[in-house]
Short mmCIF file of C-alpha atoms in Angstrom, two decimals:
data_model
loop_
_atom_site.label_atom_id
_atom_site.label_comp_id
_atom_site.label_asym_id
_atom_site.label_seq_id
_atom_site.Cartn_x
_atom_site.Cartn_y
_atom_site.Cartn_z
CA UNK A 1 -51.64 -83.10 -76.37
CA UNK A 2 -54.22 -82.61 -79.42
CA UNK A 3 -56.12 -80.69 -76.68
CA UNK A 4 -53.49 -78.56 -76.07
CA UNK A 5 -52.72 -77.85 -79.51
CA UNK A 6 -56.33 -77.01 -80.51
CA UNK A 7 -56.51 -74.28 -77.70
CA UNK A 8 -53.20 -72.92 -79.08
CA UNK A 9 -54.23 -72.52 -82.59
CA UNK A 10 -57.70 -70.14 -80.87
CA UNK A 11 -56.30 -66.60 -81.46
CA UNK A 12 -57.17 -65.50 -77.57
CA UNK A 13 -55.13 -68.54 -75.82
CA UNK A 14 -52.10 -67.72 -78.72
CA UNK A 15 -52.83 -64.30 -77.57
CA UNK A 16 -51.81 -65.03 -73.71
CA UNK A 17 -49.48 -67.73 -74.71
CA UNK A 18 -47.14 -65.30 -76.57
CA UNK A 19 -47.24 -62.33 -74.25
CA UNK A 20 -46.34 -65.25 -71.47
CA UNK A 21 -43.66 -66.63 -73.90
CA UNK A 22 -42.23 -63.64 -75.57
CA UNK A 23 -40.17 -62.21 -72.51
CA UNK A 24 -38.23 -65.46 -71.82
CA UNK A 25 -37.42 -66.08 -75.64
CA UNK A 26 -36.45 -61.99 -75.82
CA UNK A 27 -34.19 -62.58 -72.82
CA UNK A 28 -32.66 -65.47 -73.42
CA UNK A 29 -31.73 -64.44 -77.28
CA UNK A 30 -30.42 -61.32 -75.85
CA UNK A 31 -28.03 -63.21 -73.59
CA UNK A 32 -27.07 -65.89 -75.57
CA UNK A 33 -26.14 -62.86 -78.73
CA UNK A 34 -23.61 -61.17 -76.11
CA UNK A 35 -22.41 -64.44 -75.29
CA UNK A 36 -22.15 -65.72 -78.85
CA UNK A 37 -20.75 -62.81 -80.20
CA UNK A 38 -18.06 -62.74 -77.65
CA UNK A 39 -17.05 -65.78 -78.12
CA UNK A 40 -16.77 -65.21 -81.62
CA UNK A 41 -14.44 -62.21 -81.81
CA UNK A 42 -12.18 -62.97 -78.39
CA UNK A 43 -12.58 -66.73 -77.63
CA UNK A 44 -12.52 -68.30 -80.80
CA UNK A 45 -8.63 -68.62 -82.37
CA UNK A 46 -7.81 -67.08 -85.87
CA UNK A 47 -8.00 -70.06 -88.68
CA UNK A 48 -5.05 -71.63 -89.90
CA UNK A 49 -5.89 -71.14 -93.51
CA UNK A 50 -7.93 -67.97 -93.52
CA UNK A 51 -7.04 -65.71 -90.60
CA UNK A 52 -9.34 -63.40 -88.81
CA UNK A 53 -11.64 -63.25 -92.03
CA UNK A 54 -12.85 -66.85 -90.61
CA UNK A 55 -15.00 -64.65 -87.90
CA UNK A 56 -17.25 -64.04 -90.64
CA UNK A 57 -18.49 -67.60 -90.30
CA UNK A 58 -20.70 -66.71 -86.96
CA UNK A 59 -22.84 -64.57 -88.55
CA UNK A 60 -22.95 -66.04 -92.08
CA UNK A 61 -23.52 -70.29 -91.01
CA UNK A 62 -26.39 -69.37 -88.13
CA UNK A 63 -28.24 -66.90 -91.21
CA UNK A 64 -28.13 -69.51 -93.50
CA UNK A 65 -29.40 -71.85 -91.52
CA UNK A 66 -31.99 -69.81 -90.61
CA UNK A 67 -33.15 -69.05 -93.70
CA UNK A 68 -33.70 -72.53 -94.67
CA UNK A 69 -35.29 -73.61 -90.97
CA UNK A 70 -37.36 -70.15 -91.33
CA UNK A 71 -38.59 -71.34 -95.02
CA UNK A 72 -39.81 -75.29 -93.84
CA UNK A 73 -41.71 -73.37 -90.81
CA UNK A 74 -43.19 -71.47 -93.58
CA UNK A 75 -44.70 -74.05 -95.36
CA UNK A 76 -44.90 -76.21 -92.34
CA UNK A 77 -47.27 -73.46 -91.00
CA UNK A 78 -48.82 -72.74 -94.60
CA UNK A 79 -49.64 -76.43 -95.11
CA UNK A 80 -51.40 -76.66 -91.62
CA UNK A 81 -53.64 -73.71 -92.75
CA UNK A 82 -54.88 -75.59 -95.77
CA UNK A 83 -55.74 -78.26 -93.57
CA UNK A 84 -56.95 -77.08 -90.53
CA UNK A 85 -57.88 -73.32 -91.97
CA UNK A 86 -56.50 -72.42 -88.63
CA UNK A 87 -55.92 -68.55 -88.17
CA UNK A 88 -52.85 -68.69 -86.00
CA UNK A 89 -50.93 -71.20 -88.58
CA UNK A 90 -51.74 -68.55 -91.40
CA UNK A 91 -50.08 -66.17 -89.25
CA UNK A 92 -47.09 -67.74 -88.22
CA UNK A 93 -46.20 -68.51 -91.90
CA UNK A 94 -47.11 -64.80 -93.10
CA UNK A 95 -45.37 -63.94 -89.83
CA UNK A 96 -42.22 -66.01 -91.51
CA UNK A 97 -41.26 -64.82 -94.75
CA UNK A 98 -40.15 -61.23 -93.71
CA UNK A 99 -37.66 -62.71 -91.25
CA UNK A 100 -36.53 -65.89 -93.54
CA UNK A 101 -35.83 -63.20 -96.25
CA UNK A 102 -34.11 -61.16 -94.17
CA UNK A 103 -31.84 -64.24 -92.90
CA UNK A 104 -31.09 -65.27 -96.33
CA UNK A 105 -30.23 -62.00 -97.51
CA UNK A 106 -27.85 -61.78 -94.25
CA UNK A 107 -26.29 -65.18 -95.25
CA UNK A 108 -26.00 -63.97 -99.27
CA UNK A 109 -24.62 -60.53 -98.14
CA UNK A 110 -22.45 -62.33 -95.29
CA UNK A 111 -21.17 -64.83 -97.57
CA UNK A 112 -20.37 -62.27 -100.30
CA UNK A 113 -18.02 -60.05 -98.05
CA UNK A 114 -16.59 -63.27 -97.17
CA UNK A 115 -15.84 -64.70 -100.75
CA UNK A 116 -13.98 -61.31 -101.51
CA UNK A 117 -11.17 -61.92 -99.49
CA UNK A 118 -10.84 -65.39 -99.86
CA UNK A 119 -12.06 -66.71 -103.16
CA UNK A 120 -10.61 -63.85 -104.60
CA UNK A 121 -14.84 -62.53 -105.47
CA UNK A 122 -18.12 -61.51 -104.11
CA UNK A 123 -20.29 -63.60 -106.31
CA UNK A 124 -20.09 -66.89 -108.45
CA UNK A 125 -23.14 -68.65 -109.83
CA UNK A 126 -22.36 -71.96 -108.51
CA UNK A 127 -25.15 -74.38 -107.20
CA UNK A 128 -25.19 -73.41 -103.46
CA UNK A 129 -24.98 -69.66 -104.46
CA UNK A 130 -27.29 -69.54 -106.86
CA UNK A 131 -29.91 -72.02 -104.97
CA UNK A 132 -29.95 -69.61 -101.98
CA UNK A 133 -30.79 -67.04 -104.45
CA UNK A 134 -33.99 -68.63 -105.76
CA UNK A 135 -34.41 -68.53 -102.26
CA UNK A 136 -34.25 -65.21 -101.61
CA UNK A 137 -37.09 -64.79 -104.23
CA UNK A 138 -39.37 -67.56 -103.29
CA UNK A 139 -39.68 -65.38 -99.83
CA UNK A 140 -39.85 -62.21 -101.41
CA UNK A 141 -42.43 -64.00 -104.10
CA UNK A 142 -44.38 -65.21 -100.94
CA UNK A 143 -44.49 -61.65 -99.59
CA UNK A 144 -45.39 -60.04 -102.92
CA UNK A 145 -48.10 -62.38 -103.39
CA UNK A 146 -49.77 -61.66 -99.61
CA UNK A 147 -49.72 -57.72 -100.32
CA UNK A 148 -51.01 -58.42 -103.74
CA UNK A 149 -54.19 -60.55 -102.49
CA UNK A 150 -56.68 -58.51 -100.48
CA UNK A 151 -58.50 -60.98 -98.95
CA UNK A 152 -55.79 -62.50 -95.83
CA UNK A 153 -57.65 -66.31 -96.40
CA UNK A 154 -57.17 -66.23 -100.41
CA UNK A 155 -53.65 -64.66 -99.87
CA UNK A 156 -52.76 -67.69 -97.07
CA UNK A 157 -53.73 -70.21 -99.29
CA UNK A 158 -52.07 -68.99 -102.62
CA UNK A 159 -48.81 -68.90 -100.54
CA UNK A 160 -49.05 -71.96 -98.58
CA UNK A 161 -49.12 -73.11 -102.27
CA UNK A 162 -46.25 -71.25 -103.39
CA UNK A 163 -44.23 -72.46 -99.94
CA UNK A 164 -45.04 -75.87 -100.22
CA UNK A 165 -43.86 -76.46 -104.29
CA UNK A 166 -40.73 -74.00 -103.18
CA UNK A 167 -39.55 -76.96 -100.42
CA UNK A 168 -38.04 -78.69 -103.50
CA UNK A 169 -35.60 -75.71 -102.97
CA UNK A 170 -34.42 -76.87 -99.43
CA UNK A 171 -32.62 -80.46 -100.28
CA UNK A 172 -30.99 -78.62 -103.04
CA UNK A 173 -29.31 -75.91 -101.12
CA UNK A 174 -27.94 -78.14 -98.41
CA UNK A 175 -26.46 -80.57 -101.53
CA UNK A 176 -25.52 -78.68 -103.64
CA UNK A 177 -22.48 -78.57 -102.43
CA UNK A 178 -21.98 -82.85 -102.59
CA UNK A 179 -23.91 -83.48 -106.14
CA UNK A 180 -21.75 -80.57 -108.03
CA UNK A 181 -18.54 -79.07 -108.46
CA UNK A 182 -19.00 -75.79 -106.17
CA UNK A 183 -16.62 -73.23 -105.47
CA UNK A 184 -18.36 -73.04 -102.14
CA UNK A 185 -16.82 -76.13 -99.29
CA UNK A 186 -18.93 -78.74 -98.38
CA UNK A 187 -20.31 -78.87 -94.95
CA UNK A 188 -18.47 -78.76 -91.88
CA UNK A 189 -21.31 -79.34 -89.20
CA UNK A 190 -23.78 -81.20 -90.80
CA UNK A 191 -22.03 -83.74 -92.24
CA UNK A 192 -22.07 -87.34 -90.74
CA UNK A 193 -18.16 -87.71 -89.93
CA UNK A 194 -17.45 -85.30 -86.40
CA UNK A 195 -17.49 -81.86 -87.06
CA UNK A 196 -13.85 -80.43 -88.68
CA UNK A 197 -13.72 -77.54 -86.71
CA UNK A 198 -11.90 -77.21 -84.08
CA UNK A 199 -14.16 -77.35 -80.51
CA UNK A 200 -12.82 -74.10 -79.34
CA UNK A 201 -14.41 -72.55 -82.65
CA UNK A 202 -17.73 -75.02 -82.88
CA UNK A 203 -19.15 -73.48 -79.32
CA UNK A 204 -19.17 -70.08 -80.34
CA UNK A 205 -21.09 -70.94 -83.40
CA UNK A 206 -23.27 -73.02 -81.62
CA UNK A 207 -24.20 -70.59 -79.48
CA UNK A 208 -24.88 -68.32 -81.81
CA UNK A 209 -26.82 -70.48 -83.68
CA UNK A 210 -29.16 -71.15 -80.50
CA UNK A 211 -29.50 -67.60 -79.94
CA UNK A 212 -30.53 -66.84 -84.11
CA UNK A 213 -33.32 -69.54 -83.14
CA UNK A 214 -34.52 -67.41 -80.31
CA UNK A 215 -34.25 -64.64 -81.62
CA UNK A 216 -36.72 -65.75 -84.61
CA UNK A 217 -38.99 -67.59 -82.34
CA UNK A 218 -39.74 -64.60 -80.15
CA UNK A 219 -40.10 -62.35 -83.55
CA UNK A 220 -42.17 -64.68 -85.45
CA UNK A 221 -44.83 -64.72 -82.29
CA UNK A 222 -44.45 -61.01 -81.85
CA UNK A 223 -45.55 -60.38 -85.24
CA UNK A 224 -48.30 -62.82 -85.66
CA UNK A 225 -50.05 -61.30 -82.61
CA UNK A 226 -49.56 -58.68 -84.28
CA UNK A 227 -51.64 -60.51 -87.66
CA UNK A 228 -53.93 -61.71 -84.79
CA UNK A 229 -55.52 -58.50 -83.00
CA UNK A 230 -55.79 -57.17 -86.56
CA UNK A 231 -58.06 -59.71 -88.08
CA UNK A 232 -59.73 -60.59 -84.81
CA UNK A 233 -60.33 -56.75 -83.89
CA UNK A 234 -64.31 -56.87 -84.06
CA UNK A 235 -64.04 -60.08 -81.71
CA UNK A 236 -65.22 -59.97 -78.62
CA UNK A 237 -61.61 -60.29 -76.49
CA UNK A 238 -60.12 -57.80 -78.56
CA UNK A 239 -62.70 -55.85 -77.54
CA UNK A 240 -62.41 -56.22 -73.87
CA UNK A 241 -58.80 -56.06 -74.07
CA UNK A 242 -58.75 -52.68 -75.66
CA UNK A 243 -61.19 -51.49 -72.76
CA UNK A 244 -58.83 -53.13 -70.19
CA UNK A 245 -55.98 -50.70 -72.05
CA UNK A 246 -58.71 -48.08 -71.77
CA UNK A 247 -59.61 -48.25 -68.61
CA UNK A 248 -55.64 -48.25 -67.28
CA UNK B 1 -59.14 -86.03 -88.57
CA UNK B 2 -62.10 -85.77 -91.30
CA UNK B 3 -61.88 -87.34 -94.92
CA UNK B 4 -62.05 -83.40 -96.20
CA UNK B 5 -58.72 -82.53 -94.39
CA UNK B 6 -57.15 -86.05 -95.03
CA UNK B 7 -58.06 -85.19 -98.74
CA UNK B 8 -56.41 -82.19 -98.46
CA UNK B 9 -53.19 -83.27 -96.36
CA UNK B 10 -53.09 -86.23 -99.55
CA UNK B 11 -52.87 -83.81 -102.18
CA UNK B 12 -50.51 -81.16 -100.27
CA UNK B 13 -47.77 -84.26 -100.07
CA UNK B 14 -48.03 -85.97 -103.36
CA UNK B 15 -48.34 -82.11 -104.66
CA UNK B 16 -44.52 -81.62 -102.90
CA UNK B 17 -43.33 -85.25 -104.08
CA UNK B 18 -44.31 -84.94 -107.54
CA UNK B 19 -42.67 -81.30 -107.48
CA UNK B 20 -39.42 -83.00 -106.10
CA UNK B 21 -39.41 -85.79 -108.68
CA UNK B 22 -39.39 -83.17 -111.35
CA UNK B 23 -37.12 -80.81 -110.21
CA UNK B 24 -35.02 -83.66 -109.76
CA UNK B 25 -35.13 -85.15 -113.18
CA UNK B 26 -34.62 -81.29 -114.29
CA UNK B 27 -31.58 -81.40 -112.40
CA UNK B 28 -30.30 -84.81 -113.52
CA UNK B 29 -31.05 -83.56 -117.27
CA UNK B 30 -28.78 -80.08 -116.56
CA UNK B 31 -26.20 -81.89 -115.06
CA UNK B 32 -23.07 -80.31 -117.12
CA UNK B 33 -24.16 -77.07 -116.71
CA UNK B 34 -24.38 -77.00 -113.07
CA UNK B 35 -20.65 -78.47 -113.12
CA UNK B 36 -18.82 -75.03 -111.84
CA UNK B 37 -15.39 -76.27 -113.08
CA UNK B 38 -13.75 -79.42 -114.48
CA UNK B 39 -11.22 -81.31 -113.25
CA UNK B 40 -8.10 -82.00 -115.13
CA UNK B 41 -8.62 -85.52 -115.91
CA UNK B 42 -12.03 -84.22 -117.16
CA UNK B 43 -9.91 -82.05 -119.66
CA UNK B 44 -7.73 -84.92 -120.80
CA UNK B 45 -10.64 -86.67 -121.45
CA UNK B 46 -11.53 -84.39 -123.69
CA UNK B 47 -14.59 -83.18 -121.93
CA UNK B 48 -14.53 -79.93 -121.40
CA UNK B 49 -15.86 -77.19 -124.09
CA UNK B 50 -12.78 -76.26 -126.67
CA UNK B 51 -14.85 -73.48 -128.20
CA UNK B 52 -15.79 -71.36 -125.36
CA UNK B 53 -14.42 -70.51 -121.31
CA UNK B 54 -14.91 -72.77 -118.95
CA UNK B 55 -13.20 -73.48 -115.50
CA UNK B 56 -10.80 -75.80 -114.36
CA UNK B 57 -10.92 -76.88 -110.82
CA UNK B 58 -7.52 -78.46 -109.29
CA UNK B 59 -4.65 -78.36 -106.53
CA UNK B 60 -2.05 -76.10 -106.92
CA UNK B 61 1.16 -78.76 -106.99
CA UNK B 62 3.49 -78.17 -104.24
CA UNK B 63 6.77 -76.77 -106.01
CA UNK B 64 5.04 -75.58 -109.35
CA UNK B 65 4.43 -72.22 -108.81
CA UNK B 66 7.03 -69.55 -111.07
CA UNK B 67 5.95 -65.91 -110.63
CA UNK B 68 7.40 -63.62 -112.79
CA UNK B 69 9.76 -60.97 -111.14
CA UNK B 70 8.67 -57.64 -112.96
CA UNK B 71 4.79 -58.49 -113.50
CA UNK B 72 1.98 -60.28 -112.08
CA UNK B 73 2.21 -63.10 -114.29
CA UNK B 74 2.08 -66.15 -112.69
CA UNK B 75 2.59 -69.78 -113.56
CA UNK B 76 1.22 -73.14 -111.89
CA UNK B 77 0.36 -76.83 -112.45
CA UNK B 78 -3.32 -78.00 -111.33
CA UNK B 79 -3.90 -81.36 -110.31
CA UNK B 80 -6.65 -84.01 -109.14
CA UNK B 81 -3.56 -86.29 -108.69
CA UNK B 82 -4.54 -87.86 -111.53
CA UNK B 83 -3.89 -85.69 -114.21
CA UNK B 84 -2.40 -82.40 -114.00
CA UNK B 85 -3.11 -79.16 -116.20
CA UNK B 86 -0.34 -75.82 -116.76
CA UNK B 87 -2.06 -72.83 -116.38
CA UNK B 88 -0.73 -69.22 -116.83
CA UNK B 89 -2.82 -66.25 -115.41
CA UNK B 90 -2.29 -62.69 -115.51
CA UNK B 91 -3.50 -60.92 -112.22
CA UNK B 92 -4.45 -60.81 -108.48
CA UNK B 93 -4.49 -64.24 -106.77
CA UNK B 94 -6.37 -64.05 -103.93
CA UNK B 95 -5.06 -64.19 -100.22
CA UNK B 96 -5.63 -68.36 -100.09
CA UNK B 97 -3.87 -68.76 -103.30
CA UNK B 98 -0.72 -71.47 -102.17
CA UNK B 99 0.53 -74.27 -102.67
CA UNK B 100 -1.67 -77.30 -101.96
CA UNK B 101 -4.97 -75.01 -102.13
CA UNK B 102 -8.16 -76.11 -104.19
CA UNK B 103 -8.55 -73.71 -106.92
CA UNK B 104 -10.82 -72.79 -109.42
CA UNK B 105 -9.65 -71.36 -112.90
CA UNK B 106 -11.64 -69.50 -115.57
CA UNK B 107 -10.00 -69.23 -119.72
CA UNK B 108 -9.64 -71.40 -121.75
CA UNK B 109 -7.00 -73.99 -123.48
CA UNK B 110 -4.64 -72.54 -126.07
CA UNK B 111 -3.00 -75.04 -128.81
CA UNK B 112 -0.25 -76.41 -126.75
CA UNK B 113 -2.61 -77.03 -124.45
CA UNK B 114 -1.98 -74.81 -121.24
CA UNK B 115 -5.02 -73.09 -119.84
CA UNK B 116 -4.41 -69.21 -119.95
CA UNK B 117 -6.73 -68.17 -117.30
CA UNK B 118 -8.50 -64.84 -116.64
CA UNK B 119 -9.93 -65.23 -113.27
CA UNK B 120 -8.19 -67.65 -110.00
CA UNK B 121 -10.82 -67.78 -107.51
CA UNK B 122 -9.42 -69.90 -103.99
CA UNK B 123 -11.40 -72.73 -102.70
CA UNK B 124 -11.11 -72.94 -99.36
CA UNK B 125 -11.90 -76.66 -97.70
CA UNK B 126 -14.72 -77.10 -94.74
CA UNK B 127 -12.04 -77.69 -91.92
CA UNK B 128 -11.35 -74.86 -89.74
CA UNK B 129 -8.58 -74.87 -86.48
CA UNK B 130 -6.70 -72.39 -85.11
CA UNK B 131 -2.60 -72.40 -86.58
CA UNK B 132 -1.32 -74.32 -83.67
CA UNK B 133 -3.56 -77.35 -84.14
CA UNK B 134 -2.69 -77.21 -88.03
CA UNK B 135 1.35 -77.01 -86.64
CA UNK B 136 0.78 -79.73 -84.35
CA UNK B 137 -0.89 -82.16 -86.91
CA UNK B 138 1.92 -81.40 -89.15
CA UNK B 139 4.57 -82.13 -87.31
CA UNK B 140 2.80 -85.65 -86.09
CA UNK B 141 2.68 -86.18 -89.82
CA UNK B 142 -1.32 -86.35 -89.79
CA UNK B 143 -2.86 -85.60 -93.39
CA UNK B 144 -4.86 -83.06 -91.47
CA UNK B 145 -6.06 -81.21 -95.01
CA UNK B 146 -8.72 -83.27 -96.57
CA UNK B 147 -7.63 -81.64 -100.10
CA UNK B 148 -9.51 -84.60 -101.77
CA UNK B 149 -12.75 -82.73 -100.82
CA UNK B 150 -11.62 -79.54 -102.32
CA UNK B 151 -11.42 -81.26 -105.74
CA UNK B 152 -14.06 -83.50 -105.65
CA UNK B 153 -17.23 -82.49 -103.49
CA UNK C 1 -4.13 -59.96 -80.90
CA UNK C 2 -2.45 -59.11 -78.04
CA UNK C 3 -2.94 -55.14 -78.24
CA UNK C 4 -6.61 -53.57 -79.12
CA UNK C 5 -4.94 -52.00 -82.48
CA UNK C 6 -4.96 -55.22 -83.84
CA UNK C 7 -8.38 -56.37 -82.77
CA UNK C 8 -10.09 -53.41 -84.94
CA UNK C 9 -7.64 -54.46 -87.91
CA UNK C 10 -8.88 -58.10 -87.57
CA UNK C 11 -5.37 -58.98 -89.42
CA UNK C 12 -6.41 -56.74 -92.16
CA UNK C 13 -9.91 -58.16 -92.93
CA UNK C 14 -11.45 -55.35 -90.72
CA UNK C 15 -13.83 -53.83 -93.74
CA UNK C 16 -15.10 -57.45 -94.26
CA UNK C 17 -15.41 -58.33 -91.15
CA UNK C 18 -17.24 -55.42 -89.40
CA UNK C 19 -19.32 -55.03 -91.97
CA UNK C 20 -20.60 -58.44 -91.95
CA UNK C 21 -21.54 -58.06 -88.21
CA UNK C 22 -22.77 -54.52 -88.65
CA UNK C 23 -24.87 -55.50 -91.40
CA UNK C 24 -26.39 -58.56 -89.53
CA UNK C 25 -26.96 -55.97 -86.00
CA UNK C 26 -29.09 -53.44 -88.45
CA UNK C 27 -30.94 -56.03 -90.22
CA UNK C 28 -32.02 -57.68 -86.45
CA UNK C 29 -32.97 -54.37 -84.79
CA UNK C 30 -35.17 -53.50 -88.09
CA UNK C 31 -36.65 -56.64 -87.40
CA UNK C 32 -37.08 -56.26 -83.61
CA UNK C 33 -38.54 -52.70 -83.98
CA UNK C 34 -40.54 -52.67 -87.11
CA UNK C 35 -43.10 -54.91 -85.69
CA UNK C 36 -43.04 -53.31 -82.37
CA UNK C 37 -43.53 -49.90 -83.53
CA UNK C 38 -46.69 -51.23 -85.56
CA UNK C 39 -48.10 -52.98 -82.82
CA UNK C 40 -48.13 -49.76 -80.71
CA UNK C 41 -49.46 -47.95 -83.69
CA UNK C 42 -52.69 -50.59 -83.95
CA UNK C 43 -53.26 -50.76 -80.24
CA UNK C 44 -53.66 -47.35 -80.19
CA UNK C 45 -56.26 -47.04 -83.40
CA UNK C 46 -58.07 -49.77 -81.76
CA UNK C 47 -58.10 -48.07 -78.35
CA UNK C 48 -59.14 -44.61 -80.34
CA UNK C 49 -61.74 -46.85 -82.17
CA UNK C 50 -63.51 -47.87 -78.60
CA UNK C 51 -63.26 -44.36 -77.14
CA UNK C 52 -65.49 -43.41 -80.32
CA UNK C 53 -67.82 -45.89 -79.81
CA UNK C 54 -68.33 -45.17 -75.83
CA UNK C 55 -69.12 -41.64 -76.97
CA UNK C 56 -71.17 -43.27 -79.53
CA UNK C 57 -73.19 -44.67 -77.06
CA UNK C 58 -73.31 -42.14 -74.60
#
């Protein structure tokens, strides 16, 4: 196992790994969207309560749990590069923040065009609301800081940092909702008790949730290779790979 | 793994711990003013603010609800089914305003003590099922609602 | 939502609802394309960068 994991984190086996890996995780994303997002708009039965505006929830739940799965793989991946001062954990975490911003913007934005039509507004500043917006800007922090830093070792380690104080963030989005008065519900999924939704509208979600996953895993490898052949350009294998490309 | 990387690895978590204890104590210390709303029997408690807005956060009792014929005023009682609160409000109610629904009011308390409000935001509850569960559940006479979690998270 | 009228109308939440999905599509294909694009565009300065140096040697 640790053998395995130390030829992962050398940029040439990450290298083949993801090109080998990438396909499948494309693929099955791809299928599992069509099939989630059918299920969502013909399966799945109006709510009770709130109509066909309860759709909203398949696109809104699976972003914002991305963007708080996204964020601990951040600083996961940012803590393992102060550690190990492995390049590919560096890259997985810079790799990260894009995507995790762009999931919690989704599940702000989502959740806003949601609370018009049934809270009666886009925005309120209670706890979960406002605790997924410090979100927002710890990412966008993150990715200020790595543009701002020159040197790509510095800039990793300043937001590994940043990452790892900003998990402090996580516990309180997911309770905020149980230690305050919050406009926003409490949870329906993740809550001990069975789910209280009904099983014709869980699978859908589910589904869509596995697919978000995919989707971000293939992504986040796509764009670290991307981090890799750039800082790993004057090696050797990047070297013969570009005269493989060459030569074809 | 070396005593340079366990030294490291040390600092990262006690680094994140002491970060949560803070936060947490920050929290704990801001308390009221991450309350979005009170409840009612907050109110007759006297704890809510009588010099400024604040929110009130109850169940729209079944049967309460007057709505004025030539305007949009509208009259309700709020309740934690404890204590209950009159409020009078002035606008658009959105679509999950009903009877029975969590809601949250903004305005204030006037002298004879009803809250004239000048937002009504709905709070909807985490169950979701389609209308002819919710039917079904009704007629067995199953408290299917969990309005409790509506008023108190 | 027995005829396709009412589908689009999603019972009158149609602006909130289509533009949550639409929103979410964009905001994936940006995703999937912006780092493919760039990858292209860095394969190909690197593949540039070797022809130069071949002619370099040569």
């Amino acid at each position: 196992m640790w053998k395995w994991i130390t030829k992962f984190a050398s940029p040439m086996h990450f290298y083949l790994l993801v090109n080998r890996l990438t396909p499948w995780l494309g693929w099955g994303a791809a299928i599992l969207f069509v099939a989630g997002v059918y299920g969502a708009l013909f399966y799945a039965p109006a709510d009770y309560q709130q109509g066909e505006s309860f759709r909203i929830i398949y696109v809104h739940v699976p972003s914002a749990w991305m963007s708080m799965f996204i964020y601990m793989v951040m600083a996961a991946a940012g803590g393992a590069g102060l550690i190990w001062k492995t390049k590919v954990s560096d890259a997985i975490a810079r790799s990260s923040a894009p995507l995790g911003a762009s999931f919690t913007f989704l599940a702000l934005a989502t959740g806003s065009l949601w609370g018009k039509p049934m809270w009666g507004t886009w925005w309120v500043w209670d706890a979960r609301l406002t605790s997924e917006l410090i979100l927002l800007f710890l990412y966008l922090g993150y990715i200020a800081l790595q543009s701002a830093i020159d040197d790509k070792r510095t800039a990793a380690r300043a937001g590994a940092i940043l990452a790892l104080v900003g998990v402090v963030n996580i516990p309180i989005i997911h309770y905020s909702v149980e230690w305050w008065n919050t406009l926003h519900q409490g949870p329906t999924i993740t809550k001990l008790d069975t789910p209280s939704i009904h099983i014709d509208m869980l699978i859908p979600l589910l589904i869509m949730a596995l697919a978000f996953n995919l989707y971000y895993a293939a992504m986040v490898l796509i764009r670290a290779r991307h981090e890799i052949i750039e800082q790993e350009k004057n090696s050797k294998w990047v070297q013969d790979l570009i005269i493989d490309k060459v030569a074809v | 793994m070396n005593p340079k990387r366990k030294k490291i690895l040390f600092t990262i978590v006690f680094t994140v711990i002491g970060v949560g204890i803070a936060t947490g104590l920050a929290l704990k210390a801001f308390q009221e003013n991450l309350l979005y709303f009170y409840s009612p029997t907050q109110i007759s408690d006297g704890e809510a603010p009588s010099n400024r807005n604040f929110r009130v956060g109850g169940l729209v009792l079944a049967g309460s609800v007057v709505r004025n014929s030539n305007n949009l005023n509208v009259s309700f009682t709020l309740t934690d089914t404890m204590n209950t609160v009159e409020v009078i409000y002035d606008g658009i109610l959105p679509d999950l305003f009903r009877e029975g629904q969590g809601i949250v009011a903004n305005g204030a308390t006037n002298n004879e003590g009803v809250f004239i409000a000048n937002e009504v935001l709905a709070k909807h509850d985490e169950n979701y099922m389609p209308p002819e569960v919710a039917e079904a559940l009704e007629r067995a006479g199953v408290e299917h609602k969990s309005s409790k979690s509506q008023v108190f998270p | 939502m027995e005829q396709s009228g009412n589908f689009f109308q999603m019972g009158g939440y149609a602006f909130y609802v289509w533009s949550s999905y639409g929103l979410t599509l964009i905001v994936l294909l940006i995703n999937y394309l912006s780092p493919k694009f760039s990858e292209k565009k860095l394969i190909a300065e690197l593949v540039k960068r070797s022809k130069l140096k071949k002619t370099d040697i040569k």
